[in-house]
Tab-separated table of C-alpha atoms and ligand atoms in Angstrom:
chain	number	residue	atom	x	y	z
B	1376	MET	CA	12.953	-3.029	-35.167
B	1377	VAL	CA	12.007	-5.692	-32.639
B	1378	ASP	CA	14.675	-8.264	-31.939
B	1379	SER	CA	13.928	-11.535	-30.210
B	1380	MET	CA	15.701	-13.349	-27.414
B	1381	PRO	CA	15.017	-16.474	-25.368
B	1382	ILE	CA	13.182	-15.994	-22.087
B	1383	PRO	CA	13.501	-18.383	-19.155
B	1384	ALA	CA	10.133	-20.013	-18.562
B	1385	GLY	CA	8.406	-18.404	-15.540
B	1386	ARG	CA	7.581	-21.765	-13.979
B	1387	LYS	CA	7.488	-20.513	-10.416
B	1388	ALA	CA	5.166	-17.626	-11.320
B	1389	ARG	CA	2.862	-19.973	-13.220
B	1390	ARG	CA	2.681	-22.385	-10.273
B	1391	ARG	CA	1.783	-19.487	-8.002
B	1392	ALA	CA	-0.839	-18.260	-10.472
B	1393	VAL	CA	-2.480	-21.684	-10.512
B	1394	ALA	CA	-2.426	-21.782	-6.707
B	1395	ASN	CA	-3.996	-18.331	-6.549
B	1396	ARG	CA	-6.737	-19.348	-8.937
B	1397	ARG	CA	-7.497	-22.390	-6.772
B	1398	ALA	CA	-7.645	-20.118	-3.718
B	1399	GLY	CA	-10.445	-18.206	-5.445
B	1400	TYR	CA	-8.645	-15.175	-6.815
B	1401	THR	CA	-10.167	-14.806	-10.254
B	1402	VAL	CA	-9.610	-12.055	-12.758
B	1403	PRO	CA	-10.923	-11.424	-16.232
B	1404	ASP	CA	-8.863	-12.796	-19.045
B	1405	GLN	CA	-5.692	-10.708	-19.058
B	1406	LYS	CA	-4.218	-10.806	-22.519
B	1407	ASN	CA	-0.722	-9.613	-23.062
B	1408	GLU	CA	-1.610	-6.820	-25.381
B	1409	GLY	CA	1.840	-5.588	-26.209
B	1410	GLY	CA	4.116	-8.623	-26.214
B	1411	GLY	CA	7.032	-8.272	-28.572
B	1412	ARG	CA	6.361	-5.053	-30.444
B	1413	THR	CA	6.825	-1.317	-30.277
B	1414	MET	CA	4.018	0.765	-28.812
B	1415	ARG	CA	3.673	4.507	-28.743
B	1416	VAL	CA	1.696	5.987	-25.826
B	1417	GLN	CA	1.676	9.247	-23.922
B	1418	VAL	CA	2.491	7.669	-20.561
B	1419	ALA	CA	4.266	4.364	-19.845
B	1420	ILE	CA	3.355	3.040	-16.398
B	1421	VAL	CA	5.683	0.535	-14.733
B	1422	GLY	CA	3.848	-1.669	-12.198
B	1423	ALA	CA	0.203	-2.815	-11.983
B	1424	GLY	CA	-0.251	-2.445	-8.227
B	1425	PRO	CA	-2.856	-0.015	-6.929
B	1426	ALA	CA	-0.767	3.046	-7.890
B	1427	GLY	CA	-0.196	1.996	-11.523
B	1428	LEU	CA	-3.733	0.724	-12.111
B	1429	LEU	CA	-5.385	3.777	-10.537
B	1430	LEU	CA	-3.174	6.137	-12.524
B	1431	GLY	CA	-4.013	4.245	-15.728
B	1432	GLN	CA	-7.719	4.552	-15.023
B	1433	LEU	CA	-7.661	8.255	-14.122
B	1434	LEU	CA	-5.546	9.069	-17.196
B	1435	ALA	CA	-7.918	7.117	-19.439
B	1436	LYS	CA	-10.839	9.143	-18.031
B	1437	ALA	CA	-8.935	12.295	-18.981
B	1438	GLY	CA	-8.286	11.022	-22.519
B	1439	ILE	CA	-4.558	10.395	-21.947
B	1440	ASP	CA	-3.396	7.024	-23.228
B	1441	ALA	CA	-1.120	4.840	-21.155
B	1442	ALA	CA	0.311	1.324	-21.279
B	1443	ILE	CA	1.143	-0.664	-18.133
B	1444	LEU	CA	4.033	-3.108	-17.758
B	1445	GLU	CA	3.831	-5.565	-14.844
B	1446	GLN	CA	6.449	-8.198	-14.095
B	1447	ARG	CA	4.036	-10.654	-12.419
B	1448	THR	CA	0.807	-12.328	-13.522
B	1449	ALA	CA	-2.531	-10.669	-12.720
B	1450	ASP	CA	-3.346	-13.576	-10.399
B	1451	TYR	CA	-0.085	-13.146	-8.527
B	1452	VAL	CA	-0.793	-9.434	-7.989
B	1453	LEU	CA	-4.246	-10.323	-6.638
B	1454	GLY	CA	-2.825	-13.004	-4.343
B	1455	ARG	CA	-0.796	-10.507	-2.288
B	1456	ILE	CA	-2.689	-9.724	0.896
B	1457	ARG	CA	-1.915	-6.165	1.903
B	1458	ALA	CA	-3.696	-3.008	2.977
B	1459	GLY	CA	-7.233	-2.753	4.271
B	1460	VAL	CA	-8.089	0.784	5.438
B	1461	LEU	CA	-9.028	3.609	3.050
B	1462	GLU	CA	-9.108	7.319	3.808
B	1463	GLN	CA	-12.087	9.308	2.544
B	1464	THR	CA	-9.885	10.994	-0.078
B	1465	THR	CA	-8.847	7.571	-1.425
B	1466	VAL	CA	-12.496	6.540	-1.672
B	1467	GLU	CA	-13.245	9.776	-3.562
B	1468	LEU	CA	-10.393	9.089	-5.981
B	1469	LEU	CA	-11.752	5.598	-6.662
B	1470	GLU	CA	-15.169	7.203	-7.305
B	1471	GLU	CA	-13.529	9.620	-9.736
B	1472	ALA	CA	-11.913	6.644	-11.473
B	1473	GLY	CA	-15.374	5.052	-11.799
B	1474	VAL	CA	-14.491	1.941	-9.783
B	1475	ALA	CA	-16.311	2.504	-6.490
B	1476	THR	CA	-19.622	0.681	-7.022
B	1477	ARG	CA	-18.595	-2.537	-5.262
B	1478	LEU	CA	-16.600	-0.562	-2.694
B	1479	HIS	CA	-19.764	1.277	-1.660
B	1480	ARG	CA	-21.742	-1.976	-1.594
B	1481	GLU	CA	-19.252	-4.134	0.293
B	1482	GLY	CA	-16.888	-1.710	2.077
B	1483	LEU	CA	-17.381	-1.191	5.803
B	1484	VAL	CA	-17.504	2.408	7.032
B	1485	HIS	CA	-15.755	2.716	10.400
B	1486	ASP	CA	-16.354	5.677	12.700
B	1487	GLY	CA	-13.367	4.957	14.940
B	1488	ILE	CA	-10.809	2.495	16.308
B	1489	HIS	CA	-10.048	0.937	19.673
B	1490	LEU	CA	-6.749	1.344	21.479
B	1491	CYS	CA	-6.055	-1.342	24.029
B	1492	PHE	CA	-3.448	-1.179	26.808
B	1493	ASP	CA	-3.248	-2.316	30.430
B	1494	GLY	CA	-5.988	-4.791	29.556
B	1495	THR	CA	-8.529	-2.026	28.814
B	1496	ARG	CA	-10.057	-0.990	25.500
B	1497	HIS	CA	-10.506	2.740	24.741
B	1498	ARG	CA	-12.435	4.008	21.738
B	1499	ILE	CA	-11.220	6.870	19.552
B	1500	ASP	CA	-14.336	8.206	17.834
B	1501	PHE	CA	-13.235	9.807	14.537
B	1502	ARG	CA	-16.697	10.935	13.532
B	1503	GLU	CA	-17.250	12.740	16.811
B	1504	LEU	CA	-13.712	14.166	17.032
B	1505	VAL	CA	-13.096	15.276	13.436
B	1506	GLY	CA	-16.321	14.521	11.551
B	1507	LYS	CA	-14.729	11.950	9.246
B	1508	THR	CA	-14.630	8.164	8.834
B	1509	VAL	CA	-12.505	5.491	7.114
B	1510	THR	CA	-13.598	2.594	4.901
B	1511	VAL	CA	-12.424	-0.996	5.256
B	1512	TYR	CA	-12.055	-2.550	1.792
B	1513	GLY	CA	-9.102	-4.739	0.870
B	1514	GLN	CA	-6.314	-3.721	-1.494
B	1515	THR	CA	-6.988	-7.020	-3.270
B	1516	GLU	CA	-10.547	-5.909	-4.030
B	1517	ILE	CA	-9.474	-2.457	-5.224
B	1518	THR	CA	-6.923	-4.071	-7.505
B	1519	ARG	CA	-9.520	-6.499	-8.844
B	1520	ASP	CA	-12.007	-3.656	-9.528
B	1521	LEU	CA	-9.311	-1.637	-11.314
B	1522	MET	CA	-8.223	-4.642	-13.403
B	1523	HIS	CA	-11.840	-5.242	-14.498
B	1524	ALA	CA	-12.233	-1.573	-15.423
B	1525	ARG	CA	-8.988	-1.646	-17.414
B	1526	VAL	CA	-10.058	-4.718	-19.373
B	1527	ALA	CA	-13.430	-3.031	-20.050
B	1528	ILE	CA	-11.794	0.009	-21.675
B	1529	GLY	CA	-9.358	-2.193	-23.610
B	1530	ALA	CA	-6.261	-0.369	-22.371
B	1531	PRO	CA	-2.974	-2.244	-22.892
B	1532	THR	CA	-1.363	-4.091	-19.993
B	1533	VAL	CA	1.604	-6.399	-20.420
B	1534	TYR	CA	1.751	-8.950	-17.610
B	1535	GLU	CA	4.856	-11.068	-17.035
B	1536	ALA	CA	6.990	-8.310	-18.548
B	1537	GLU	CA	10.576	-9.251	-17.743
B	1538	GLN	CA	13.835	-7.304	-17.714
B	1539	VAL	CA	12.029	-3.961	-17.736
B	1540	SER	CA	14.516	-1.133	-18.340
B	1541	LEU	CA	14.076	2.632	-18.652
B	1542	HIS	CA	15.982	4.694	-21.229
B	1543	ASP	CA	16.521	8.345	-22.211
B	1544	LEU	CA	14.706	9.598	-19.119
B	1545	ASP	CA	16.477	12.929	-19.363
B	1546	SER	CA	15.283	13.466	-22.940
B	1547	ALA	CA	11.862	14.509	-24.277
B	1548	SER	CA	11.206	11.016	-25.644
B	1549	PRO	CA	11.972	8.337	-23.058
B	1550	ARG	CA	11.579	4.614	-23.802
B	1551	VAL	CA	10.817	1.529	-21.768
B	1552	ARG	CA	12.106	-1.838	-22.933
B	1553	TYR	CA	11.002	-5.247	-21.716
B	1554	ALA	CA	10.946	-8.905	-22.635
B	1555	SER	CA	7.703	-10.803	-23.067
B	1556	GLY	CA	6.839	-14.223	-24.441
B	1557	GLY	CA	10.262	-14.681	-26.021
B	1558	ASN	CA	10.418	-11.240	-27.637
B	1559	VAL	CA	11.677	-7.817	-26.746
B	1560	GLY	CA	9.107	-5.025	-26.688
B	1561	GLN	CA	9.505	-1.291	-26.478
B	1562	ILE	CA	7.250	1.553	-25.416
B	1563	GLU	CA	7.945	5.039	-26.697
B	1564	CYS	CA	6.320	7.720	-24.570
B	1565	ASP	CA	6.334	11.292	-23.285
B	1566	PHE	CA	6.516	10.321	-19.603
B	1567	VAL	CA	7.287	7.275	-17.470
B	1568	ALA	CA	5.347	6.719	-14.229
B	1569	GLY	CA	7.373	4.561	-11.833
B	1570	CYS	CA	4.647	2.721	-9.897
B	1571	ASP	CA	6.665	-0.471	-9.375
B	1572	GLY	CA	6.887	-0.612	-5.600
B	1573	PHE	CA	9.856	-0.603	-3.247
B	1574	HIS	CA	11.884	-3.238	-5.137
B	1575	GLY	CA	11.078	-1.929	-8.617
B	1576	VAL	CA	13.418	-0.781	-11.356
B	1577	SER	CA	12.208	2.843	-11.587
B	1578	ARG	CA	13.827	4.339	-8.492
B	1579	GLN	CA	16.987	2.356	-9.283
B	1580	SER	CA	17.090	4.007	-12.720
B	1581	ILE	CA	17.739	7.410	-11.145
B	1582	PRO	CA	21.469	8.177	-10.806
B	1583	SER	CA	22.281	7.800	-7.109
B	1584	SER	CA	23.908	11.233	-7.037
B	1585	MET	CA	20.489	12.730	-7.858
B	1586	LEU	CA	18.622	10.975	-5.050
B	1587	ARG	CA	18.599	11.459	-1.287
B	1588	VAL	CA	17.283	8.573	0.772
B	1589	PHE	CA	15.912	8.654	4.340
B	1590	GLU	CA	15.384	5.347	6.102
B	1591	ARG	CA	14.580	3.698	9.416
B	1592	VAL	CA	14.359	-0.067	9.752
B	1593	TYR	CA	12.520	-1.381	12.806
B	1594	PRO	CA	13.836	-4.363	14.771
B	1595	PHE	CA	10.631	-6.405	14.373
B	1596	GLY	CA	7.981	-7.443	11.857
B	1597	TRP	CA	4.257	-8.201	11.693
B	1598	LEU	CA	3.065	-11.766	11.422
B	1599	GLY	CA	-0.314	-11.544	9.648
B	1600	VAL	CA	-3.063	-14.136	9.348
B	1601	LEU	CA	-6.137	-13.974	7.111
B	1602	SER	CA	-9.063	-16.212	8.100
B	1603	ASP	CA	-12.737	-16.695	7.295
B	1604	THR	CA	-13.821	-15.892	10.832
B	1605	PRO	CA	-15.894	-12.936	12.094
B	1606	PRO	CA	-13.938	-9.938	13.460
B	1607	VAL	CA	-13.638	-9.618	17.266
B	1608	ALA	CA	-15.275	-6.163	17.227
B	1609	PRO	CA	-17.050	-3.956	14.670
B	1610	GLU	CA	-13.963	-1.680	14.557
B	1611	LEU	CA	-10.192	-2.295	14.539
B	1612	VAL	CA	-8.452	-3.032	17.854
B	1613	TYR	CA	-4.810	-1.847	18.172
B	1614	ALA	CA	-3.171	-3.363	21.275
B	1615	ASN	CA	-0.037	-2.430	23.196
B	1616	HIS	CA	0.964	-5.367	25.411
B	1617	PRO	CA	4.154	-6.370	27.269
B	1618	ARG	CA	4.402	-9.375	24.884
B	1619	GLY	CA	4.246	-6.990	21.903
B	1620	PHE	CA	1.827	-5.206	19.582
B	1621	ALA	CA	-1.307	-6.897	18.204
B	1622	LEU	CA	-3.973	-5.761	15.733
B	1623	CYS	CA	-7.433	-7.186	15.100
B	1624	SER	CA	-8.534	-6.004	11.661
B	1625	MET	CA	-10.915	-7.305	9.019
B	1626	ARG	CA	-11.771	-7.460	5.353
B	1627	SER	CA	-15.533	-8.027	5.790
B	1628	THR	CA	-17.993	-9.118	8.465
B	1629	THR	CA	-16.948	-12.719	7.832
B	1630	ARG	CA	-13.223	-12.362	7.087
B	1631	SER	CA	-10.628	-11.266	9.644
B	1632	ARG	CA	-7.064	-10.022	9.321
B	1633	HIS	CA	-4.974	-10.247	12.478
B	1634	TYR	CA	-1.364	-9.308	13.218
B	1635	VAL	CA	1.109	-9.829	16.054
B	1636	GLN	CA	4.511	-8.168	16.396
B	1637	VAL	CA	7.337	-10.728	16.093
B	1638	PRO	CA	11.143	-10.526	16.134
B	1639	LEU	CA	12.659	-10.448	12.640
B	1640	SER	CA	14.287	-13.821	13.333
B	1641	GLU	CA	10.869	-15.587	13.363
B	1642	ARG	CA	9.829	-17.819	10.462
B	1643	VAL	CA	6.242	-18.389	9.320
B	1644	GLU	CA	6.802	-22.173	9.480
B	1645	ASP	CA	7.264	-21.864	13.245
B	1646	TRP	CA	3.778	-20.393	13.638
B	1647	PRO	CA	1.108	-23.071	13.244
B	1648	ASP	CA	-2.394	-21.568	13.496
B	1649	ASP	CA	-2.930	-22.577	17.139
B	1650	ARG	CA	0.246	-20.845	18.242
B	1651	PHE	CA	-0.828	-17.677	16.434
B	1652	TRP	CA	-4.314	-17.628	17.973
B	1653	ASP	CA	-2.925	-18.234	21.486
B	1654	GLU	CA	-0.425	-15.414	21.088
B	1655	LEU	CA	-3.049	-13.004	19.758
B	1656	ARG	CA	-5.470	-13.882	22.568
B	1657	SER	CA	-2.779	-13.216	25.192
B	1658	ARG	CA	-2.141	-9.675	23.893
B	1659	VAL	CA	-5.676	-8.231	23.720
B	1660	ASP	CA	-8.223	-7.193	26.389
B	1661	SER	CA	-10.530	-9.833	27.864
B	1662	ASP	CA	-13.584	-8.696	25.829
B	1663	SER	CA	-11.664	-9.083	22.577
B	1664	ALA	CA	-10.116	-12.356	23.766
B	1665	SER	CA	-13.478	-13.906	24.562
B	1666	ALA	CA	-15.000	-12.637	21.283
B	1667	LEU	CA	-12.125	-14.120	19.253
B	1668	VAL	CA	-13.347	-16.826	16.883
B	1669	THR	CA	-10.458	-18.884	15.531
B	1670	GLY	CA	-10.268	-20.897	12.319
B	1671	PRO	CA	-7.825	-22.110	9.691
B	1672	SER	CA	-5.564	-19.458	8.154
B	1673	ILE	CA	-6.052	-18.665	4.453
B	1674	GLU	CA	-2.825	-16.689	4.271
B	1675	LYS	CA	0.032	-16.206	6.716
B	1676	SER	CA	3.121	-14.041	6.198
B	1677	ILE	CA	5.665	-11.885	7.985
B	1678	ALA	CA	6.195	-8.294	6.811
B	1679	PRO	CA	9.199	-6.266	7.970
B	1680	LEU	CA	8.549	-2.696	9.138
B	1681	ARG	CA	10.360	0.168	7.487
B	1682	SER	CA	10.185	3.935	7.078
B	1683	PHE	CA	11.705	5.111	3.790
B	1684	VAL	CA	11.554	8.211	1.601
B	1685	ALA	CA	13.482	8.935	-1.620
B	1686	GLU	CA	13.750	12.587	-2.689
B	1687	PRO	CA	12.993	13.997	-5.172
B	1688	MET	CA	10.273	11.863	-6.760
B	1689	ARG	CA	11.225	12.956	-10.250
B	1690	TYR	CA	14.150	12.524	-12.598
B	1691	GLY	CA	13.713	14.095	-16.040
B	1692	ARG	CA	10.615	12.492	-17.578
B	1693	LEU	CA	10.344	9.818	-14.847
B	1694	PHE	CA	7.877	10.404	-11.989
B	1695	LEU	CA	7.783	8.015	-9.007
B	1696	ALA	CA	4.497	7.255	-7.227
B	1697	GLY	CA	3.583	5.011	-4.285
B	1698	ASP	CA	5.911	2.469	-2.682
B	1699	ALA	CA	8.498	3.119	-5.414
B	1700	ALA	CA	9.285	6.376	-3.589
B	1701	HIS	CA	8.287	5.752	0.030
B	1702	ILE	CA	7.430	3.113	2.605
B	1703	VAL	CA	5.690	3.551	5.946
B	1704	PRO	CA	5.375	0.996	8.736
B	1705	PRO	CA	1.819	-0.405	8.640
B	1706	THR	CA	0.692	0.917	12.013
B	1707	GLY	CA	-0.945	4.058	10.626
B	1708	ALA	CA	-2.566	2.239	7.644
B	1709	LYS	CA	-1.124	4.852	5.286
B	1710	GLY	CA	0.772	2.906	2.564
B	1711	LEU	CA	-2.010	2.481	0.043
B	1712	ASN	CA	-3.497	5.883	0.844
B	1713	LEU	CA	-0.191	7.623	0.132
B	1714	ALA	CA	0.088	5.787	-3.183
B	1715	ALA	CA	-3.383	7.125	-4.030
B	1716	SER	CA	-2.515	10.715	-3.122
B	1717	ASP	CA	0.634	10.627	-5.292
B	1718	VAL	CA	-1.508	9.353	-8.163
B	1719	HIS	CA	-3.983	12.184	-7.594
B	1720	TYR	CA	-1.225	14.811	-7.889
B	1721	LEU	CA	0.421	13.108	-10.867
B	1722	THR	CA	-2.866	12.832	-12.771
B	1723	ARG	CA	-3.614	16.520	-12.272
B	1724	ALA	CA	-0.105	17.471	-13.352
B	1725	LEU	CA	-0.260	15.367	-16.539
B	1726	VAL	CA	-3.731	16.646	-17.406
B	1727	ARG	CA	-2.478	20.229	-17.012
B	1728	HIS	CA	0.486	19.432	-19.273
B	1729	TYR	CA	-1.626	17.943	-22.074
B	1730	ARG	CA	-4.628	20.291	-21.878
B	1731	GLN	CA	-2.945	23.607	-21.172
B	1732	ASN	CA	0.654	23.010	-22.173
B	1733	ASP	CA	1.572	24.103	-18.632
B	1734	ASP	CA	4.214	22.197	-16.658
B	1735	ALA	CA	3.886	24.065	-13.365
B	1736	LEU	CA	2.188	21.120	-11.650
B	1737	LEU	CA	4.680	18.612	-13.077
B	1738	ASN	CA	7.507	20.796	-11.802
B	1739	GLY	CA	5.882	21.052	-8.375
B	1740	TYR	CA	4.879	17.354	-8.200
B	1741	SER	CA	7.691	16.075	-5.996
B	1742	ALA	CA	7.553	18.877	-3.434
B	1743	ARG	CA	3.755	18.735	-3.200
B	1744	CYS	CA	3.728	14.947	-2.698
B	1745	LEU	CA	6.571	15.025	-0.197
B	1746	ARG	CA	4.799	17.466	2.114
B	1747	ARG	CA	1.919	14.996	2.565
B	1748	ILE	CA	4.243	11.992	2.626
B	1749	TRP	CA	6.380	13.352	5.461
B	1750	ARG	CA	3.306	13.993	7.599
B	1751	ALA	CA	2.186	10.410	7.025
B	1752	GLU	CA	5.747	9.206	7.737
B	1753	ARG	CA	5.677	11.104	11.021
B	1754	PHE	CA	2.288	9.720	12.005
B	1755	SER	CA	3.191	6.123	11.071
B	1756	TRP	CA	6.500	6.351	12.958
B	1757	TRP	CA	4.706	7.787	16.003
B	1758	MET	CA	1.940	5.140	15.998
B	1759	THR	CA	4.644	2.468	15.669
B	1760	SER	CA	6.631	3.938	18.586
B	1761	LEU	CA	3.478	4.211	20.685
B	1762	LEU	CA	2.264	0.653	20.282
B	1763	HIS	CA	5.269	-1.680	19.874
B	1764	ARG	CA	7.781	-3.245	22.251
B	1765	PHE	CA	11.275	-2.148	21.264
B	1766	PRO	CA	14.060	-4.529	22.294
B	1767	ASP	CA	16.161	-1.665	23.644
B	1768	THR	CA	13.417	0.264	25.484
B	1769	ASP	CA	14.608	1.087	28.989
B	1770	ALA	CA	12.412	1.827	32.004
B	1771	PHE	CA	12.342	5.525	31.097
B	1772	GLY	CA	11.155	4.772	27.565
B	1773	ALA	CA	8.435	2.460	28.868
B	1774	ARG	CA	7.061	5.190	31.164
B	1775	ILE	CA	7.087	7.710	28.283
B	1776	GLN	CA	5.069	5.277	26.148
B	1777	GLN	CA	2.615	4.796	29.018
B	1778	ALA	CA	2.283	8.582	29.474
B	1779	ASP	CA	1.667	9.012	25.738
B	1780	LEU	CA	-1.160	6.433	25.857
B	1781	ASP	CA	-2.681	7.992	28.996
B	1782	TYR	CA	-2.552	11.427	27.356
B	1783	LEU	CA	-4.287	10.084	24.248
B	1784	VAL	CA	-7.263	8.627	26.041
B	1785	GLY	CA	-7.442	11.447	28.609
B	1786	SER	CA	-7.205	14.480	26.313
B	1787	ARG	CA	-9.655	15.380	23.595
B	1788	ALA	CA	-6.956	17.395	21.827
B	1789	ALA	CA	-4.575	14.405	21.763
B	1790	ALA	CA	-7.301	12.025	20.566
B	1791	ALA	CA	-8.366	14.529	17.886
B	1792	SER	CA	-4.785	14.728	16.638
B	1793	LEU	CA	-4.657	10.951	16.206
B	1794	ALA	CA	-8.078	10.993	14.539
B	1795	GLU	CA	-7.166	13.819	12.145
B	1796	ASN	CA	-4.097	11.934	10.937
B	1797	TYR	CA	-5.698	8.472	10.820
B	1798	VAL	CA	-8.642	9.587	8.647
B	1799	GLY	CA	-6.144	11.333	6.360
B	1800	LEU	CA	-4.915	14.893	5.979
B	1801	PRO	CA	-6.531	16.928	3.184
B	1802	PHE	CA	-4.954	17.249	-0.267
B	1803	GLU	CA	-3.320	20.542	-1.213
B	1804	ASP	CA	-4.804	22.495	-4.107
Q	2664	LIG	P1	2.855	-2.250	-5.123
Q	2664	LIG	O1	1.548	-2.665	-4.606
Q	2664	LIG	O2	4.090	-2.848	-4.528
Q	2664	LIG	O3	2.851	-2.501	-6.678
Q	2664	LIG	C1	4.016	-2.436	-7.478
Q	2664	LIG	C2	3.850	-3.356	-8.672
Q	2664	LIG	O4	4.982	-3.228	-9.511
Q	2664	LIG	C3	3.772	-4.810	-8.270
Q	2664	LIG	O5	2.646	-5.414	-8.862
Q	2664	LIG	C4	5.085	-5.407	-8.757
Q	2664	LIG	O6	4.956	-6.761	-9.133
Q	2664	LIG	C5	5.395	-4.513	-9.925
Q	2664	LIG	N1	6.831	-4.447	-10.240
Q	2664	LIG	C6	7.891	-4.449	-9.393
Q	2664	LIG	N2	9.034	-4.380	-10.068
Q	2664	LIG	C7	8.712	-4.318	-11.379
Q	2664	LIG	C8	9.479	-4.245	-12.555
Q	2664	LIG	N3	10.832	-4.206	-12.515
Q	2664	LIG	N4	8.837	-4.221	-13.739
Q	2664	LIG	C9	7.488	-4.256	-13.797
Q	2664	LIG	N5	6.705	-4.319	-12.693
Q	2664	LIG	C10	7.321	-4.358	-11.499
Q	2664	LIG	N6	-0.600	-1.239	3.601
Q	2664	LIG	C11	-1.608	-1.142	4.464
Q	2664	LIG	O7	-2.222	-0.068	4.546
Q	2664	LIG	N7	-1.963	-2.212	5.244
Q	2664	LIG	C12	-1.315	-3.401	5.168
Q	2664	LIG	O8	-1.667	-4.340	5.864
Q	2664	LIG	C13	-0.252	-3.534	4.283
Q	2664	LIG	N8	0.437	-4.681	4.206
Q	2664	LIG	C14	1.512	-4.748	3.389
Q	2664	LIG	C15	2.263	-5.913	3.351
Q	2664	LIG	C16	3.404	-6.016	2.553
Q	2664	LIG	C17	4.204	-7.309	2.541
Q	2664	LIG	C18	3.800	-4.903	1.775
Q	2664	LIG	C19	5.040	-4.985	0.916
Q	2664	LIG	C20	3.044	-3.737	1.826
Q	2664	LIG	C21	1.907	-3.642	2.623
Q	2664	LIG	N9	1.146	-2.483	2.691
Q	2664	LIG	C22	0.090	-2.401	3.505
Q	2664	LIG	C23	1.481	-1.312	1.944
Q	2664	LIG	C24	0.612	-1.193	0.710
Q	2664	LIG	O9	0.256	-2.474	0.256
Q	2664	LIG	C25	1.423	-0.469	-0.310
Q	2664	LIG	O10	1.682	0.829	0.168
Q	2664	LIG	C26	0.729	-0.415	-1.673
Q	2664	LIG	O11	0.668	-1.691	-2.233
Q	2664	LIG	C27	1.484	0.515	-2.592
Q	2664	LIG	O12	1.022	0.356	-3.909
Q	2664	LIG	P2	1.987	0.523	-5.128
Q	2664	LIG	O13	1.122	0.337	-6.324
Q	2664	LIG	O14	2.783	1.745	-4.971
Q	2664	LIG	O15	3.062	-0.662	-4.994
Q	2665	LIG	C1	-5.085	-4.475	7.655
Q	2665	LIG	O1	-6.298	-4.707	7.779
Q	2665	LIG	O2	-4.350	-5.187	6.962
Q	2665	LIG	C2	-4.498	-3.339	8.382
Q	2665	LIG	C3	-5.317	-2.439	9.021
Q	2665	LIG	C4	-4.791	-1.389	9.721
Q	2665	LIG	C5	-3.426	-1.238	9.782
Q	2665	LIG	C6	-2.583	-2.108	9.126
Q	2665	LIG	C7	-3.110	-3.178	8.429
Q	2665	LIG	O3	-2.907	-0.211	10.498
Q	2666	LIG	C1	1.332	0.067	5.302
Q	2666	LIG	O1	0.269	0.065	5.890
Q	2666	LIG	O2	1.664	1.047	4.691
Q	2666	LIG	C2	2.248	-1.086	5.354
Q	2666	LIG	C3	1.836	-2.290	5.877
Q	2666	LIG	C4	2.707	-3.369	5.945
Q	2666	LIG	C5	3.989	-3.220	5.490
Q	2666	LIG	C6	4.401	-2.038	4.947
Q	2666	LIG	C7	3.514	-0.952	4.876
Q	2666	LIG	O3	4.840	-4.237	5.563
């Protein structure tokens, strides 16, 4: 029985969607396939970010049917500028999902990064140190490729799903309810995958007595600017400077993504483009500064930095994946890659359940994910500590940071350790 109820018009979301479309973010026609009815699927996925979309695609390949509920519009999801660096294992997972053609054509393979301090740039050569590379390809593009693939296979996605709520998670037949287009819909399923990010409903649906949370909030954020200007160097430049951290990154050979560390009290409105470019220039080495081509910003935002892990990543028939369960500060470029590794483990566990009627991998899911997550949490925390100015750093702390940087560029073992973590630790069996 499907009852109906009035829904407040999503005027704000629609305005944003129109703005995104004007900015050039286009997606195939995304029909609301499930609005206002009851669906029965094997897996209900909450959230159409990279974790939810990739899981949907990998499950479809394995013959497991899934429906996705997303609270925003497809255009809104594509308008969020986020991650840019992919580990080799993430690239392989996208290949497995059959969505890597454009990635291989347009993605940029990077053999290393630059670390810049005391006005000098030092290269960390991943290929030479650990025989691996990373690929620069925006989260926006991955999401777009996954959305296209999902439309092509005709799998159901409900965009603008409101008031999503999870029910009977501790039973064998959980349900997800939502409101869409003036009606209430329901999905009956075997499992719920909570892929709805840090602010989503999934983690909040777990009784707090069943969850242990670990958190560190940093006293600064990253002000990021996207611009259609060429990158300052062929590889990323991470800079430690007395005025604060800076990062020169990119999305392509013609589109740059730059960040500067700012106090949390800063507002984007106080950062006109010229002020941003001047600040960035002041924090990098002279080669990068003179190579810096400035231009109008396409997007500008401030992201807070946080380390967060919720344990365990399972409650009954609900499995959390990606930002729903953990957050890393951006310095190690691990957020999207961790979401992908969770999805890898969850896919394998669900396939084992359906094909072999064996729940060993489902039962081991949380512990297996958390081992990799904590290593990435450690690395991201360490990179953040190494490269940022902390308001309360005393003279002792400053010398320790300096010694850490000197050790990194002076010791092959130290550089190899950074490289091994940055390119991504291997998956467990
Ligand atoms: P998300 O991408 O957050 O997707 C979750 C989806 O669930 C969203 O589409 C959301 O709308 C939807 N949702 C939320 N609540 C509900 C609900 N109740 N019902 C239905 N749907 C819901 N990583 C990097 O490597 N580099 C970066 O530069 C970078 N920048 C970032 C900037 C910001 C502001 C943020 C927040 C993250 C950034 N990250 C970055 C991290 C990276 O983007 C994330 O780790 C990655 O997006 C995780 O994917 P996900 O699918 O788990 O979560
Ligand atoms: C990005 O390009 O957005 C990016 C790259 C590397 C990071 C963080 C963000 O460590
Ligand atoms: C990430 O790289 O994981 C990341 C980047 C920016 C954020 C949070 C996480 O604000």
